[in-house]
PDB file of C-alpha atoms in Angstrom:
ATOM      1  CA  MET A  91      14.222  -0.473  18.940  1.00  0.00           C
ATOM      2  CA  ASP A  92      16.217   2.642  17.956  1.00  0.00           C
ATOM      3  CA  ASP A  93      14.906   6.160  18.279  1.00  0.00           C
ATOM      4  CA  CYS A  94      15.219   6.970  14.589  1.00  0.00           C
ATOM      5  CA  ASP A  95      12.594   7.541  11.969  1.00  0.00           C
ATOM      6  CA  ASN A  96      12.683   6.747   8.255  1.00  0.00           C
ATOM      7  CA  ALA A  97      14.482   9.987   7.415  1.00  0.00           C
ATOM      8  CA  THR A  98      17.424   9.286   9.736  1.00  0.00           C
ATOM      9  CA  CYS A  99      17.624   5.478   9.305  1.00  0.00           C
ATOM     10  CA  PRO A 100      17.128   4.770   5.612  1.00  0.00           C
ATOM     11  CA  GLU A 101      19.200   1.553   5.834  1.00  0.00           C
ATOM     12  CA  ASP A 102      16.244  -0.293   7.325  1.00  0.00           C
ATOM     13  CA  GLU A 103      14.234  -0.022   4.146  1.00  0.00           C
ATOM     14  CA  LEU A 104      17.163  -0.277   1.707  1.00  0.00           C
ATOM     15  CA  THR A 105      17.827  -3.998   1.797  1.00  0.00           C
ATOM     16  CA  LEU A 106      17.359  -6.887  -0.557  1.00  0.00           C
ATOM     17  CA  PRO A 107      14.507  -9.283   0.137  1.00  0.00           C
ATOM     18  CA  ARG A 108      15.683 -11.957   2.557  1.00  0.00           C
ATOM     19  CA  SER A 109      13.937 -14.679   0.585  1.00  0.00           C
ATOM     20  CA  SER A 110      15.884 -13.772  -2.567  1.00  0.00           C
ATOM     21  CA  VAL A 111      19.209 -13.828  -0.754  1.00  0.00           C
ATOM     22  CA  ASN A 112      18.305 -17.140   0.911  1.00  0.00           C
ATOM     23  CA  LYS A 113      17.484 -18.638  -2.494  1.00  0.00           C
ATOM     24  CA  MET A 114      20.829 -17.497  -3.882  1.00  0.00           C
ATOM     25  CA  ILE A 115      22.671 -18.956  -0.910  1.00  0.00           C
ATOM     26  CA  LYS A 116      20.792 -22.242  -1.341  1.00  0.00           C
ATOM     27  CA  GLU A 117      21.656 -22.354  -5.066  1.00  0.00           C
ATOM     28  CA  VAL A 118      25.357 -21.705  -4.463  1.00  0.00           C
ATOM     29  CA  LEU A 119      25.678 -23.872  -1.355  1.00  0.00           C
ATOM     30  CA  PRO A 120      22.943 -26.541  -1.646  1.00  0.00           C
ATOM     31  CA  HIS A 121      24.479 -29.041   0.801  1.00  0.00           C
ATOM     32  CA  LEU A 122      25.677 -26.609   3.446  1.00  0.00           C
ATOM     33  CA  ARG A 123      23.786 -25.034   6.323  1.00  0.00           C
ATOM     34  CA  VAL A 124      24.339 -21.313   6.803  1.00  0.00           C
ATOM     35  CA  ALA A 125      23.706 -19.720  10.194  1.00  0.00           C
ATOM     36  CA  ASN A 126      21.150 -16.938  10.457  1.00  0.00           C
ATOM     37  CA  ASN A 127      23.717 -14.335  11.497  1.00  0.00           C
ATOM     38  CA  SER A 128      25.842 -15.330   8.473  1.00  0.00           C
ATOM     39  CA  ARG A 129      22.793 -14.906   6.228  1.00  0.00           C
ATOM     40  CA  GLU A 130      22.224 -11.461   7.744  1.00  0.00           C
ATOM     41  CA  LEU A 131      25.880 -10.556   7.126  1.00  0.00           C
ATOM     42  CA  ILE A 132      25.641 -11.692   3.494  1.00  0.00           C
ATOM     43  CA  LEU A 133      22.443  -9.671   3.094  1.00  0.00           C
ATOM     44  CA  ASN A 134      24.110  -6.542   4.490  1.00  0.00           C
ATOM     45  CA  CYS A 135      27.205  -7.036   2.305  1.00  0.00           C
ATOM     46  CA  CYS A 136      25.065  -7.437  -0.812  1.00  0.00           C
ATOM     47  CA  THR A 137      23.105  -4.310   0.012  1.00  0.00           C
ATOM     48  CA  GLU A 138      26.279  -2.333   0.689  1.00  0.00           C
ATOM     49  CA  PHE A 139      27.855  -3.559  -2.567  1.00  0.00           C
ATOM     50  CA  ILE A 140      24.801  -2.505  -4.590  1.00  0.00           C
ATOM     51  CA  MET A 141      24.750   0.898  -2.926  1.00  0.00           C
ATOM     52  CA  LEU A 142      28.478   1.392  -3.568  1.00  0.00           C
ATOM     53  CA  LEU A 143      28.236   0.272  -7.200  1.00  0.00           C
ATOM     54  CA  SER A 144      25.148   2.363  -7.938  1.00  0.00           C
ATOM     55  CA  SER A 145      26.540   5.531  -6.335  1.00  0.00           C
ATOM     56  CA  HIS A 146      29.842   5.151  -8.200  1.00  0.00           C
ATOM     57  CA  SER A 147      27.947   4.469 -11.446  1.00  0.00           C
ATOM     58  CA  ASN A 148      25.939   7.625 -10.795  1.00  0.00           C
ATOM     59  CA  GLU A 149      29.133   9.646 -10.369  1.00  0.00           C
ATOM     60  CA  ILE A 150      30.443   8.337 -13.696  1.00  0.00           C
ATOM     61  CA  CYS A 151      27.106   9.140 -15.296  1.00  0.00           C
ATOM     62  CA  GLU A 152      27.195  12.699 -13.973  1.00  0.00           C
ATOM     63  CA  LYS A 153      30.796  13.180 -15.162  1.00  0.00           C
ATOM     64  CA  LYS A 154      29.629  12.282 -18.674  1.00  0.00           C
ATOM     65  CA  ASN A 155      26.706  14.722 -18.371  1.00  0.00           C
ATOM     66  CA  LYS A 156      24.124  11.958 -18.674  1.00  0.00           C
ATOM     67  CA  LYS A 157      20.900  11.685 -16.716  1.00  0.00           C
ATOM     68  CA  THR A 158      20.440   7.915 -16.986  1.00  0.00           C
ATOM     69  CA  ILE A 159      22.850   5.312 -15.675  1.00  0.00           C
ATOM     70  CA  LEU A 160      23.683   3.022 -18.579  1.00  0.00           C
ATOM     71  CA  PRO A 161      25.231  -0.456 -18.429  1.00  0.00           C
ATOM     72  CA  GLU A 162      28.510   1.040 -19.642  1.00  0.00           C
ATOM     73  CA  HIS A 163      28.588   3.266 -16.546  1.00  0.00           C
ATOM     74  CA  VAL A 164      28.094   0.256 -14.266  1.00  0.00           C
ATOM     75  CA  ILE A 165      30.842  -1.709 -16.036  1.00  0.00           C
ATOM     76  CA  GLU A 166      33.221   1.236 -15.761  1.00  0.00           C
ATOM     77  CA  ALA A 167      32.356   1.563 -12.050  1.00  0.00           C
ATOM     78  CA  LEU A 168      33.125  -2.144 -11.537  1.00  0.00           C
ATOM     79  CA  ARG A 169      36.556  -1.642 -13.092  1.00  0.00           C
ATOM     80  CA  GLU A 170      37.296   1.485 -11.045  1.00  0.00           C
ATOM     81  CA  LEU A 171      36.218  -0.214  -7.806  1.00  0.00           C
ATOM     82  CA  GLY A 172      38.580  -3.131  -8.444  1.00  0.00           C
ATOM     83  CA  PHE A 173      36.000  -5.671  -9.628  1.00  0.00           C
ATOM     84  CA  GLY A 174      37.290  -5.828 -13.210  1.00  0.00           C
ATOM     85  CA  ASP A 175      37.388  -9.641 -13.047  1.00  0.00           C
ATOM     86  CA  TYR A 176      33.579  -9.650 -13.080  1.00  0.00           C
ATOM     87  CA  VAL A 177      33.253  -7.563 -16.262  1.00  0.00           C
ATOM     88  CA  PRO A 178      33.233 -10.514 -18.743  1.00  0.00           C
ATOM     89  CA  GLU A 179      30.477 -12.242 -16.776  1.00  0.00           C
ATOM     90  CA  VAL A 180      28.537  -8.969 -16.516  1.00  0.00           C
ATOM     91  CA  ASN A 181      28.855  -8.516 -20.289  1.00  0.00           C
ATOM     92  CA  ASP A 182      27.503 -12.048 -20.818  1.00  0.00           C
ATOM     93  CA  VAL A 183      24.542 -11.365 -18.540  1.00  0.00           C
ATOM     94  CA  LEU A 184      23.913  -8.052 -20.312  1.00  0.00           C
ATOM     95  CA  SER A 185      23.932  -9.627 -23.780  1.00  0.00           C
ATOM     96  CA  ASN A 186      21.600 -12.423 -22.581  1.00  0.00           C
ATOM     97  CA  PHE A 187      19.271  -9.801 -21.116  1.00  0.00           C
ATOM     98  CA  LYS A 188      19.240  -7.768 -24.338  1.00  0.00           C
ATOM     99  CA  SER A 189      18.513 -10.818 -26.491  1.00  0.00           C
ATOM    100  CA  GLU A 190      15.742 -11.935 -24.123  1.00  0.00           C
ATOM    101  CA  ILE A 191      14.135  -8.485 -24.203  1.00  0.00           C
ATOM    102  CA  SER A 192      14.284  -8.293 -28.000  1.00  0.00           C
ATOM    103  CA  SER A 193      12.771 -11.776 -28.359  1.00  0.00           C
ATOM    104  CA  ARG A 194       9.997 -10.814 -25.918  1.00  0.00           C
ATOM    105  CA  LYS A 195       9.214  -7.732 -27.985  1.00  0.00           C
ATOM    106  CA  ARG A 196       9.058  -9.773 -31.176  1.00  0.00           C
ATOM    107  CA  SER A 197       6.961 -12.585 -29.752  1.00  0.00           C
ATOM    108  CA  ASN A 198       4.716 -10.336 -27.706  1.00  0.00           C
ATOM    109  CA  LYS A 199       2.703  -9.123 -30.683  1.00  0.00           C
ATOM    110  CA  LYS A 200      -0.833 -10.453 -30.498  1.00  0.00           C
ATOM    111  CA  LEU A 201      -1.034 -10.918 -34.253  1.00  0.00           C
ATOM    112  CA  ASP A 202       1.963 -13.237 -34.198  1.00  0.00           C
ATOM    113  CA  LYS A 203       0.382 -15.309 -31.452  1.00  0.00           C
ATOM    114  CA  LEU A 204      -2.887 -15.729 -33.386  1.00  0.00           C
ATOM    115  CA  GLY A 205      -1.302 -17.103 -36.537  1.00  0.00           C
ATOM    116  CA  ILE A 206      -3.822 -15.212 -38.710  1.00  0.00           C
ATOM    117  CA  SER A 207      -2.882 -12.523 -41.196  1.00  0.00           C
ATOM    118  CA  GLU A 208      -3.933  -8.963 -40.587  1.00  0.00           C
ATOM    119  CA  GLU A 209      -6.046  -8.992 -43.768  1.00  0.00           C
ATOM    120  CA  GLU A 210      -7.949 -12.045 -42.532  1.00  0.00           C
ATOM    121  CA  LEU A 211      -8.578 -10.372 -39.175  1.00  0.00           C
ATOM    122  CA  LEU A 212      -9.933  -7.265 -40.923  1.00  0.00           C
ATOM    123  CA  ARG A 213     -12.189  -9.425 -43.099  1.00  0.00           C
ATOM    124  CA  GLN A 214     -13.501 -11.223 -40.007  1.00  0.00           C
ATOM    125  CA  GLN A 215     -14.071  -7.883 -38.302  1.00  0.00           C
ATOM    126  CA  GLN A 216     -16.079  -6.595 -41.265  1.00  0.00           C
ATOM    127  CA  GLU A 217     -18.175  -9.802 -41.225  1.00  0.00           C
ATOM    128  CA  LEU A 218     -18.897  -9.320 -37.530  1.00  0.00           C
ATOM    129  CA  PHE A 219     -19.903  -5.706 -38.138  1.00  0.00           C
ATOM    130  CA  ALA A 220     -22.240  -6.789 -40.959  1.00  0.00           C
ATOM    131  CA  GLN A 221     -23.789  -9.474 -38.739  1.00  0.00           C
ATOM    132  CA  ALA A 222     -24.272  -6.948 -35.942  1.00  0.00           C
ATOM    133  CA  ARG A 223     -25.912  -4.478 -38.326  1.00  0.00           C
ATOM    134  CA  GLN A 224     -28.241  -7.222 -39.619  1.00  0.00           C
ATOM    135  CA  GLN A 225     -29.194  -8.277 -36.102  1.00  0.00           C
ATOM    136  CA  HIS A 226     -29.835  -4.660 -35.175  1.00  0.00           C
ATOM    137  CA  TYR A 227     -32.011  -4.197 -38.263  1.00  0.00           C
ATOM    138  CA  GLU A 228     -34.001  -7.357 -37.486  1.00  0.00           C
ATOM    139  CA  SER A 229     -34.426  -6.268 -33.867  1.00  0.00           C
ATOM    140  CA  GLU A 230     -35.639  -2.813 -34.923  1.00  0.00           C
ATOM    141  CA  LEU A 231     -38.048  -4.358 -37.432  1.00  0.00           C
ATOM    142  CA  ALA A 232     -39.412  -6.775 -34.816  1.00  0.00           C
ATOM    143  CA  GLN A 233     -39.917  -3.918 -32.341  1.00  0.00           C
ATOM    144  CA  HIS A 234     -41.751  -1.822 -34.939  1.00  0.00           C
ATOM    145  CA  ASN A 235     -43.925  -4.748 -35.985  1.00  0.00           C
ATOM    146  CA  ALA A 236     -44.722  -5.510 -32.342  1.00  0.00           C
ATOM    147  CA  ALA A 237     -45.615  -1.878 -31.726  1.00  0.00           C
ATOM    148  CA  LEU A 238     -47.842  -1.858 -34.796  1.00  0.00           C
ATOM    149  CA  ALA A 239     -49.503  -5.108 -33.752  1.00  0.00           C
ATOM    150  CA  ALA A 240     -50.141  -3.708 -30.281  1.00  0.00           C
ATOM    151  CA  ALA A 241     -51.576  -0.525 -31.758  1.00  0.00           C
ATOM    152  CA  ALA A 242     -53.723  -2.600 -34.118  1.00  0.00           C
ATOM    153  CA  ALA A 243     -54.982  -4.720 -31.234  1.00  0.00           C
ATOM    154  CA  ALA A 244     -55.794  -1.623 -29.222  1.00  0.00           C
ATOM    155  CA  ASN A 245     -57.593  -0.061 -32.156  1.00  0.00           C
ATOM    156  CA  SER A 246     -59.227  -3.273 -33.377  1.00  0.00           C
ATOM    157  CA  GLY A 247     -62.679  -1.796 -32.998  1.00  0.00           C
ATOM    158  CA  VAL A 248     -61.742   1.531 -34.547  1.00  0.00           C
ATOM    159  CA  GLY A 249     -60.309   0.296 -37.806  1.00  0.00           C
ATOM    160  CA  GLU A 250     -57.217  -1.215 -39.272  1.00  0.00           C
ATOM    161  CA  ILE A 251     -53.864   0.439 -39.759  1.00  0.00           C
ATOM    162  CA  PRO A 252     -53.335   1.375 -43.407  1.00  0.00           C
ATOM    163  CA  ALA A 253     -50.755  -0.703 -45.312  1.00  0.00           C
ATOM    164  CA  ALA A 254     -48.915   2.500 -46.256  1.00  0.00           C
ATOM    165  CA  THR A 255     -48.149   3.108 -42.568  1.00  0.00           C
ATOM    166  CA  LEU A 256     -46.762  -0.413 -42.214  1.00  0.00           C
ATOM    167  CA  SER A 257     -44.530  -0.060 -45.259  1.00  0.00           C
ATOM    168  CA  GLY A 258     -43.361   3.364 -44.024  1.00  0.00           C
ATOM    169  CA  VAL A 259     -42.298   1.841 -40.711  1.00  0.00           C
ATOM    170  CA  GLN A 260     -40.448  -0.957 -42.457  1.00  0.00           C
ATOM    171  CA  SER A 261     -38.640   1.426 -44.797  1.00  0.00           C
ATOM    172  CA  SER A 262     -37.611   3.634 -41.855  1.00  0.00           C
ATOM    173  CA  ALA A 263     -36.277   0.540 -40.079  1.00  0.00           C
ATOM    174  CA  GLU A 264     -34.355  -0.396 -43.212  1.00  0.00           C
ATOM    175  CA  GLN A 265     -32.912   3.120 -43.367  1.00  0.00           C
ATOM    176  CA  THR A 266     -31.917   2.898 -39.694  1.00  0.00           C
ATOM    177  CA  ALA A 267     -30.165  -0.425 -40.290  1.00  0.00           C
ATOM    178  CA  GLY A 268     -28.383   0.882 -43.376  1.00  0.00           C
ATOM    179  CA  ALA A 269     -27.390   4.187 -41.784  1.00  0.00           C
ATOM    180  CA  GLY A 270     -24.496   2.600 -39.899  1.00  0.00           C
ATOM    181  CA  VAL A 271     -22.977   1.069 -43.038  1.00  0.00           C
ATOM    182  CA  ASP A 272     -19.622   2.605 -43.734  1.00  0.00           C
ATOM    183  CA  ASP A 273     -17.393   0.867 -46.208  1.00  0.00           C
ATOM    184  CA  ASP A 274     -14.446   3.151 -45.434  1.00  0.00           C
ATOM    185  CA  ASP A 275     -11.873   1.806 -43.041  1.00  0.00           C
ATOM    186  CA  ASP A 276     -12.017   4.135 -40.060  1.00  0.00           C
ATOM    187  CA  TYR A 277      -9.455   2.174 -38.066  1.00  0.00           C
ATOM    188  CA  ASP A 278      -5.709   2.478 -38.347  1.00  0.00           C
ATOM    189  CA  THR A 279      -3.897  -0.809 -38.460  1.00  0.00           C
TER     190      THR A 279
END
């Protein structure tokens, strides 16, 4: 192994994945065996080409006082480096990429995938909130009644709990259940 660290030998980490290059070779030459040293040479050439193209694209970008390399910069770099024959194919790939991205953005909306209108979803949400409030109210009422029954059982010899106390507990439970009711839409859609 060489006596260099990552700072002095950046080429070691700046390569394409071997598996990706092998797949491309297999797609282009399905019935031909390619020697390992030839695969390594292709890998190194691909890496060098990408580095050359990206650095030249960066220079063009800097000349135009831009901070982001755009596809136009890469296409111009291809022309300047003598690879102008590839520009039509690059433009085709770019247009396919743009159309794929825009279709992903359109079809990626969860509402579109559900097939339900936004109004219907809001109505269903309000129903679920109402059901949750009702269940909470019933749970609170059951807890209060159980507490009263336990207190009544504990005090069975002392006397009974007045009916006014029971109705006061029920009305406070009803107020608790109704306190969360808010007919205003607090959520932005």
